[in-house]
CSV table of C-alpha atoms in Angstrom, one decimal:
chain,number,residue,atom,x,y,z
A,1,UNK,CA,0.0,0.0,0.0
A,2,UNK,CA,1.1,3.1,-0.7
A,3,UNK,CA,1.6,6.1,1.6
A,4,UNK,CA,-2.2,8.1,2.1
A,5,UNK,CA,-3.2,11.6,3.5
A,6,UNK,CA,-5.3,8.6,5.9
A,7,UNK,CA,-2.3,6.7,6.3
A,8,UNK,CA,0.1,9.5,7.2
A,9,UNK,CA,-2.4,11.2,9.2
A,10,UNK,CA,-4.9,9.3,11.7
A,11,UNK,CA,-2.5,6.6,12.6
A,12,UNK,CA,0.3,8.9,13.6
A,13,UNK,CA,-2.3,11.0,15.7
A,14,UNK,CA,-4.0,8.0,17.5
A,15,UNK,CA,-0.5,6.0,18.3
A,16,UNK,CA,0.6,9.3,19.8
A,17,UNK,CA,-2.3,10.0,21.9
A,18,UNK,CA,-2.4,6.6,23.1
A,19,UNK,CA,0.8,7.4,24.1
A,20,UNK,CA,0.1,10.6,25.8
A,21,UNK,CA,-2.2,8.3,28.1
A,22,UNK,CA,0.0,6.1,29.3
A,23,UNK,CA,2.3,9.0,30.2
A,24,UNK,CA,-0.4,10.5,32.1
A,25,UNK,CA,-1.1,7.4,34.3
A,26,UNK,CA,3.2,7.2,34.9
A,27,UNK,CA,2.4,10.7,36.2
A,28,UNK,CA,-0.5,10.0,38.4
A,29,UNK,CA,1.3,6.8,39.6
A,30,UNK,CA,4.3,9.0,40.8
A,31,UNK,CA,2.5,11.7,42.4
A,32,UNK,CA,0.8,8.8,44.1
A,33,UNK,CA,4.1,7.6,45.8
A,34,UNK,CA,5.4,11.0,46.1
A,35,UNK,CA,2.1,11.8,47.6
A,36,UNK,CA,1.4,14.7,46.3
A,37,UNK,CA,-1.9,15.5,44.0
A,38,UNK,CA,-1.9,14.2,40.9
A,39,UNK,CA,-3.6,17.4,39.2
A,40,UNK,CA,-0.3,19.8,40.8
A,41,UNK,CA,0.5,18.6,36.6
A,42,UNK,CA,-2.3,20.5,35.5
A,43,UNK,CA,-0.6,24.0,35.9
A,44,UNK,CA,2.8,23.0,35.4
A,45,UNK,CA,4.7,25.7,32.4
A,46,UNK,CA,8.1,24.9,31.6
A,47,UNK,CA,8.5,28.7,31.5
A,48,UNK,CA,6.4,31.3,32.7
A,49,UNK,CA,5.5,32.2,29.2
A,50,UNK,CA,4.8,29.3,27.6
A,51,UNK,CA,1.2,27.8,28.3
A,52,UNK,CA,0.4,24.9,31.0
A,53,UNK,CA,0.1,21.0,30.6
A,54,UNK,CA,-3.4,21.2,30.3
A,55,UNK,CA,-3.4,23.5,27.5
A,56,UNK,CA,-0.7,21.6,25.7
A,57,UNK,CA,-2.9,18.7,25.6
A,58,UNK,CA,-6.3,20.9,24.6
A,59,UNK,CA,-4.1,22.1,21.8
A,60,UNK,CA,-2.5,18.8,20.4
A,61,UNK,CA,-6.6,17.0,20.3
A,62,UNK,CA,-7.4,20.6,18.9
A,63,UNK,CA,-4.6,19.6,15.8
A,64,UNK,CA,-6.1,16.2,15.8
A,65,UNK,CA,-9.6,17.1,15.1
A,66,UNK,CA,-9.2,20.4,13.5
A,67,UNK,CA,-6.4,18.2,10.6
A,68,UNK,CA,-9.2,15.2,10.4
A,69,UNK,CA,-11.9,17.6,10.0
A,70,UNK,CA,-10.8,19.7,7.2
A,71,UNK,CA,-9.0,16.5,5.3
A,72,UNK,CA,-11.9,15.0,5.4
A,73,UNK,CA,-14.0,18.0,4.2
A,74,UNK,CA,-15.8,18.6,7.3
A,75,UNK,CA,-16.6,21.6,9.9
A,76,UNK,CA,-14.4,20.8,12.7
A,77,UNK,CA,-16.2,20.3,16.1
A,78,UNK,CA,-15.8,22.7,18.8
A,79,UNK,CA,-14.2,21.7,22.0
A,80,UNK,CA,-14.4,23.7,25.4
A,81,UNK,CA,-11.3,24.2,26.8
A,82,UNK,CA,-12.3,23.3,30.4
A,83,UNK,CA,-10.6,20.5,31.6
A,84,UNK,CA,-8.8,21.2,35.2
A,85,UNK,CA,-7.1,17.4,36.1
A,86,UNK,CA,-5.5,14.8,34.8
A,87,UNK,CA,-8.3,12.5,34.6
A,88,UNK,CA,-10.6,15.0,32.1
A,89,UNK,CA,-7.5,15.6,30.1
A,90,UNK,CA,-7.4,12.0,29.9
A,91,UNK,CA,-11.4,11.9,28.6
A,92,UNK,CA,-10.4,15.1,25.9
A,93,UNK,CA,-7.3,12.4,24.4
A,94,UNK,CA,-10.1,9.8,24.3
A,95,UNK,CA,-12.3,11.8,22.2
A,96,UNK,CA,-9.6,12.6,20.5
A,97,UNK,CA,-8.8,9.5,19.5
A,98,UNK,CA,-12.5,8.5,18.9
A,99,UNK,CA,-13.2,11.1,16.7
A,100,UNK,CA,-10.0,10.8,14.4
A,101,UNK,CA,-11.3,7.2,14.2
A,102,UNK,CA,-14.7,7.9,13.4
A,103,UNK,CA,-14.1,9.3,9.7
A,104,UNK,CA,-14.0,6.8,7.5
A,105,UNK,CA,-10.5,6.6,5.2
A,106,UNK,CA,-12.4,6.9,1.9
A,107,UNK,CA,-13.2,10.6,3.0
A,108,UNK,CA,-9.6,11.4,2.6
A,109,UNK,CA,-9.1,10.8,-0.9
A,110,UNK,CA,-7.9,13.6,-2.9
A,111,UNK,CA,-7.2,15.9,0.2
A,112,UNK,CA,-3.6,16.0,-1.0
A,113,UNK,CA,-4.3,18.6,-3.4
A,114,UNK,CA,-7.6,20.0,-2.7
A,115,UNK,CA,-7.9,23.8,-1.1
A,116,UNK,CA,-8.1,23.7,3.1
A,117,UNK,CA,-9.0,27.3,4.6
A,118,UNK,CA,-7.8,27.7,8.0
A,119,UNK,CA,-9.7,30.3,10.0
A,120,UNK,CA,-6.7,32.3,11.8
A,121,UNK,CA,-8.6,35.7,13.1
A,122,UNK,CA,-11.7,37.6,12.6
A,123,UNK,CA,-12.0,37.6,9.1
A,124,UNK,CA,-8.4,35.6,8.2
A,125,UNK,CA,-7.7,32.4,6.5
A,126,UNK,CA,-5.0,30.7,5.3
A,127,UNK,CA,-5.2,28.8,2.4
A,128,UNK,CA,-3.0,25.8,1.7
A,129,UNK,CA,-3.0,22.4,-0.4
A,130,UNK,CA,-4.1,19.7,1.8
A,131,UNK,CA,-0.8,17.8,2.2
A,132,UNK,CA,0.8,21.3,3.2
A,133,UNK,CA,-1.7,21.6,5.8
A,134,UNK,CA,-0.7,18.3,6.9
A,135,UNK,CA,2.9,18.7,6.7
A,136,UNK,CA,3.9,22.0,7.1
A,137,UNK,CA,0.8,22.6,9.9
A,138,UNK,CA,-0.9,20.0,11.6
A,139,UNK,CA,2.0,17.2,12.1
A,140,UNK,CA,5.0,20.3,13.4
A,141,UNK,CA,2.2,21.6,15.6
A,142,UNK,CA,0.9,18.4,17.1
A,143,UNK,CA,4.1,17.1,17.8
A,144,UNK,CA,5.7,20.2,19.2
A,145,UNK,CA,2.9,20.3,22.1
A,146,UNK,CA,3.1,16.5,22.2
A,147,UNK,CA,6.3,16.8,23.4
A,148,UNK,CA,6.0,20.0,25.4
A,149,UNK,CA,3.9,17.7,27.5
A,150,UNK,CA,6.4,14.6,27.5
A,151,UNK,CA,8.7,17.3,28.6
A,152,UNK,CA,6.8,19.0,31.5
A,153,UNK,CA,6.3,15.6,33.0
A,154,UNK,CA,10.1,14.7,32.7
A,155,UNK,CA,10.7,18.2,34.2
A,156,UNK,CA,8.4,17.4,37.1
A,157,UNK,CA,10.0,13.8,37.8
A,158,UNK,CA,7.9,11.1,36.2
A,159,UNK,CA,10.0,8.1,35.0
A,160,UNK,CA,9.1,8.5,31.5
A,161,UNK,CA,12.1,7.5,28.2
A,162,UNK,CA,12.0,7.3,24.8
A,163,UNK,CA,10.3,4.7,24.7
A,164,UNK,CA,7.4,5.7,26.2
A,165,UNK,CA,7.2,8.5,23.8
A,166,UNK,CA,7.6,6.5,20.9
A,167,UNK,CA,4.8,3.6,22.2
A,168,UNK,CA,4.6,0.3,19.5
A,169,UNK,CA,5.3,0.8,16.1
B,1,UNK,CA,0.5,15.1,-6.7
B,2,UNK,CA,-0.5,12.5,-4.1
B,3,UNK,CA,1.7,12.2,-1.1
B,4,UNK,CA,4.8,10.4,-1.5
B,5,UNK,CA,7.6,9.1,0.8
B,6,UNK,CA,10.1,11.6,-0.8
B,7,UNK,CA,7.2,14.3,-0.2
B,8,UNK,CA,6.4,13.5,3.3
B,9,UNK,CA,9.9,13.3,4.4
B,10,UNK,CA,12.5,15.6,2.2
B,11,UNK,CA,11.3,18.5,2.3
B,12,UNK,CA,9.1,18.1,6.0
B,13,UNK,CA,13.2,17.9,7.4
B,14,UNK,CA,14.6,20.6,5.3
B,15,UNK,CA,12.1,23.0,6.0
B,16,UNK,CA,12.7,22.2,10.0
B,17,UNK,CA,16.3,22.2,9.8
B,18,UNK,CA,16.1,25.6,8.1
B,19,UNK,CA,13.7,26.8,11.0
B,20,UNK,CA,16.4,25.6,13.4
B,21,UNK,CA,19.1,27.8,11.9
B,22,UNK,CA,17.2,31.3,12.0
B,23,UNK,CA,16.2,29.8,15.8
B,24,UNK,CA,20.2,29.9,16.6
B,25,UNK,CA,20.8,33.2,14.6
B,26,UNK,CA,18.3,35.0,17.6
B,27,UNK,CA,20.0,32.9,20.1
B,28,UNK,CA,23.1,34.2,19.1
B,29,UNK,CA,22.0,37.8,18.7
B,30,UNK,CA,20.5,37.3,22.2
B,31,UNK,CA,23.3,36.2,24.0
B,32,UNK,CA,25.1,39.2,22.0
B,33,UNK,CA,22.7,42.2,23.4
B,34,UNK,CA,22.6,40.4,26.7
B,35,UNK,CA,27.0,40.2,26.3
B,36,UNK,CA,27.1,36.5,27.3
B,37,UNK,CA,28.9,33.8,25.3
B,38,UNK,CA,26.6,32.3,22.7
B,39,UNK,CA,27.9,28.8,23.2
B,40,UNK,CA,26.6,28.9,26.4
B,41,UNK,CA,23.4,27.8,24.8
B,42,UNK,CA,25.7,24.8,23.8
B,43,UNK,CA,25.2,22.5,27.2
B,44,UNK,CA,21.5,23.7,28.5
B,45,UNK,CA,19.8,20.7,29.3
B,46,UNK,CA,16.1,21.2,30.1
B,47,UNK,CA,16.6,18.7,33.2
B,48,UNK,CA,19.8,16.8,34.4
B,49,UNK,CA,19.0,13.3,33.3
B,50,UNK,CA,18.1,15.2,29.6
B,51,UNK,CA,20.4,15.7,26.8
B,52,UNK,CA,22.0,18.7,25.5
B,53,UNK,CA,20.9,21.0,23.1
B,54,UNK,CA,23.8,20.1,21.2
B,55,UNK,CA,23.1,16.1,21.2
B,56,UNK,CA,19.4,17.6,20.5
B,57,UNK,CA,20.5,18.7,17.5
B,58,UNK,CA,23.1,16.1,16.6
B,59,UNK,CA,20.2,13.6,16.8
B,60,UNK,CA,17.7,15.7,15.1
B,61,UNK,CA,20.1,15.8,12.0
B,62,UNK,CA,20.9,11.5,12.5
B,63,UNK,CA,17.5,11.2,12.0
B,64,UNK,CA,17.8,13.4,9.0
B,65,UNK,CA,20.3,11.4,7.2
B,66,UNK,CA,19.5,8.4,8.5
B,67,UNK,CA,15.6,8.2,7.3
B,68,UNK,CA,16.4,10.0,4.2
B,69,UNK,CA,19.3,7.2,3.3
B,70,UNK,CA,17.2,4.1,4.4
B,71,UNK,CA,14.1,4.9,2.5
B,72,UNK,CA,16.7,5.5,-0.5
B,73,UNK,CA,18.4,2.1,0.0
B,74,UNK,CA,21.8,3.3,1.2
B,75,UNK,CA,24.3,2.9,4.0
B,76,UNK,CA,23.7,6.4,6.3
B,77,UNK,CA,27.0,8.3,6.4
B,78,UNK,CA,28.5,8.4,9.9
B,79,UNK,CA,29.1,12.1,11.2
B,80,UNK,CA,31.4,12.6,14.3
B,81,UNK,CA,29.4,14.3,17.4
B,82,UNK,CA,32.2,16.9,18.0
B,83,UNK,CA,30.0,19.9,17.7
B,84,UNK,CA,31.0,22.1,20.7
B,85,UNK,CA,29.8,25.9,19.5
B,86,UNK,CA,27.0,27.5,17.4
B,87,UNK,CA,28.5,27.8,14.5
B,88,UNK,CA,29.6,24.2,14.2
B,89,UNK,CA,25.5,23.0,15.1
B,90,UNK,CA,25.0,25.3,12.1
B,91,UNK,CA,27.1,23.5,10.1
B,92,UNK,CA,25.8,20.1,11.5
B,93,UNK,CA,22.4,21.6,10.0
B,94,UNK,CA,23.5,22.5,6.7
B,95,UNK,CA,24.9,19.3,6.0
B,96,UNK,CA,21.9,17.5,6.8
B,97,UNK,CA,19.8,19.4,4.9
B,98,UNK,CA,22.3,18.8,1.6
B,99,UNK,CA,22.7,15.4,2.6
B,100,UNK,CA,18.8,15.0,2.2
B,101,UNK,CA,18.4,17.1,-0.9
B,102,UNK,CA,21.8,15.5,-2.4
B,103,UNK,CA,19.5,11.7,-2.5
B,104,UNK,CA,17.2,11.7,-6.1
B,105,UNK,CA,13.3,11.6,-5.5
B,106,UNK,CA,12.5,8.8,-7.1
B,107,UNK,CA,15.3,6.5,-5.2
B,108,UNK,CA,12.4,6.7,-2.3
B,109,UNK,CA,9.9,4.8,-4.6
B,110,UNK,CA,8.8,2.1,-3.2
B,111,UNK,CA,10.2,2.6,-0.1
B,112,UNK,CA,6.5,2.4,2.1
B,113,UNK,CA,6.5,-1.1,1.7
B,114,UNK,CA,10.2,-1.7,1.5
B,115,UNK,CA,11.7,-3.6,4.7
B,116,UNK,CA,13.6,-0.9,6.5
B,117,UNK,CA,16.8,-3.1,9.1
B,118,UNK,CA,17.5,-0.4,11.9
B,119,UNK,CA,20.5,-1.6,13.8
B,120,UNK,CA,19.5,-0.7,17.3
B,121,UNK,CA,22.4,-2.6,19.5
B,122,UNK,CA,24.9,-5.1,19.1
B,123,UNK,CA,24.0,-7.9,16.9
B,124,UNK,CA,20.3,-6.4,17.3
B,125,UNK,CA,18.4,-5.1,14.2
B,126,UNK,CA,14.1,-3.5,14.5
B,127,UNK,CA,12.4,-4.5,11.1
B,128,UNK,CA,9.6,-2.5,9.4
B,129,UNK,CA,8.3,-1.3,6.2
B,130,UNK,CA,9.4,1.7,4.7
B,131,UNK,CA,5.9,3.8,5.8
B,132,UNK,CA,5.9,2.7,9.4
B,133,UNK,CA,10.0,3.2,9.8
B,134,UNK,CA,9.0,7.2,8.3
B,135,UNK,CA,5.6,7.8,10.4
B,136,UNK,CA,6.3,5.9,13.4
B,137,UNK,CA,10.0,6.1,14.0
B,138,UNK,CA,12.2,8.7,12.3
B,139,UNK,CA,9.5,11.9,12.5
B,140,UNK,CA,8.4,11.5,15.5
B,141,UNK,CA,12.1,11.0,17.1
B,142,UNK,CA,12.6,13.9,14.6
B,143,UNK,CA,10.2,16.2,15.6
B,144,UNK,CA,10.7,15.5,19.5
B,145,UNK,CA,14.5,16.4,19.3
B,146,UNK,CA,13.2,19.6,17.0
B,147,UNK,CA,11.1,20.7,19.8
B,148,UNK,CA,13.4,19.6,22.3
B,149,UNK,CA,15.9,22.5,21.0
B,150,UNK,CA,13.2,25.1,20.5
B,151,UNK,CA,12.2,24.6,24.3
B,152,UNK,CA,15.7,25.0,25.7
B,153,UNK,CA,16.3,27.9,23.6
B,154,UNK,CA,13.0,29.4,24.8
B,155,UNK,CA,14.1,28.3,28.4
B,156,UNK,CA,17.2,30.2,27.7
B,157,UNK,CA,15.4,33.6,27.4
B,158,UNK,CA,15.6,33.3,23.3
B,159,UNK,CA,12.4,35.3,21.8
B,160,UNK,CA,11.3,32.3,19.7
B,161,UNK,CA,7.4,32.5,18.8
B,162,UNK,CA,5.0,29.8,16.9
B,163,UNK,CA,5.9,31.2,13.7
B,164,UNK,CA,9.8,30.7,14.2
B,165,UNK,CA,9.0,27.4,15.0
B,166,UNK,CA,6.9,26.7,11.9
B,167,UNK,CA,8.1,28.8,8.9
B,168,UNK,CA,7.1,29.4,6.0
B,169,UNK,CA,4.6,26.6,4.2
């Protein structure tokens, strides 16, 4: 099979979120035999002007369903940004994960080339090819808060390596 | 053009690398108005038991030109890790990114399906094909040594923004 906008899209999302949930229950486990709350994570900036855990996370299933969405040729769903502890952020990479699932492949065809607008302010968009979205958009920005997170919760002492980033090919 | 191996790896790591160098052009005209050595920026590490930025970078660019070569079908170049200032990351940069460009297009066709052998340890080799070696392996490591850099440099007081990070389209 060749390579797909599907293929090199959904896949890469979901094994990284799954990942992203396993880190989050190595935190919780280590704030558990620190004894400290689990949700202290929630807050955590790496420095004071860069945003917190949780909005890392709201952004990175923000990429995952906004990049689906449009690929696909639907209106993104909106998501409120209101989850305060480890175990909603945990539900927001689940539906995440649900919804990148829930498109069917066949509704990527052709999204390599055809025109996604990106609304970025009142009365903006960007315009781009559909495999620039991807590649020049969606994939840099998911993976840079992806592992803003990873590295919040290595700066705050959970065990975590490369391998837990990675997760199974 | 549908997406391709060459067009979801090439020019996704030259477009990163080049965001790299203008990142450590402001670092060094930071550290210049602040009259501190720029290769301090050399050994930050974002926590003790983290690498480098300059092993963040060295590995960022391994990934580079070891990716790029696999897909293609040839033996990786080995490149000493002797960086020890700026302007020899710099270099490290440029040659990956004319190491990538230097390997012909169609040399990755074929290469989803391919079998990729990754030694990964003495007498110890991963197998996968082509498209899972690319999505699952080399970005991802790629992108998380990427962002790895950009945080340290933003740790280190650098005025580095979202659109630094992502350049142009």
């Amino acid at each position: 099979m060749p390579i797909t906008m599907h293929s090199a899209s959904v896949p890469v999302f979901v094994r990284m979120l799954n990942n992203m949930l396993g880190w989050l229950d190595k935190a919780e486990a280590y704030a558990n035999t620190r004894k400290f709350d689990p949700d202290n994570f929630v807050g955590m900036r790496l420095t004071l002007d860069m945003l917190p855990l949780a909005r890392q996370i709201q952004i990175s299933t923000d990429h995952v369903k906004g990049c689906t969405a449009r690929l696909a040729g639907i209106q993104p769903p909106k998501w409120a940004d209101e989850e305060k502890t480890l175990d909603e952020l945990r539900a927001r990479i689940r539906k995440a994960i649900e919804y990148a699932e829930s498109i069917p492949a066949a509704q990527f065809e052709g999204s390599d080339t055809r025109e996604i607008e990106l609304p970025v302010g009142p009365g903006r968009t960007m315009k781009f090819p559909g495999e620039t979205f991807l590649k020049s958009f969606s994939l840099p920005n998911f993976y840079f808060h992806v592992t803003m997170t990873y590295a919040l919760l290595r700066q705050g002492g959970v065990d975590l390596g490369k391998m837990d980033y990675l997760g199974a090919p």
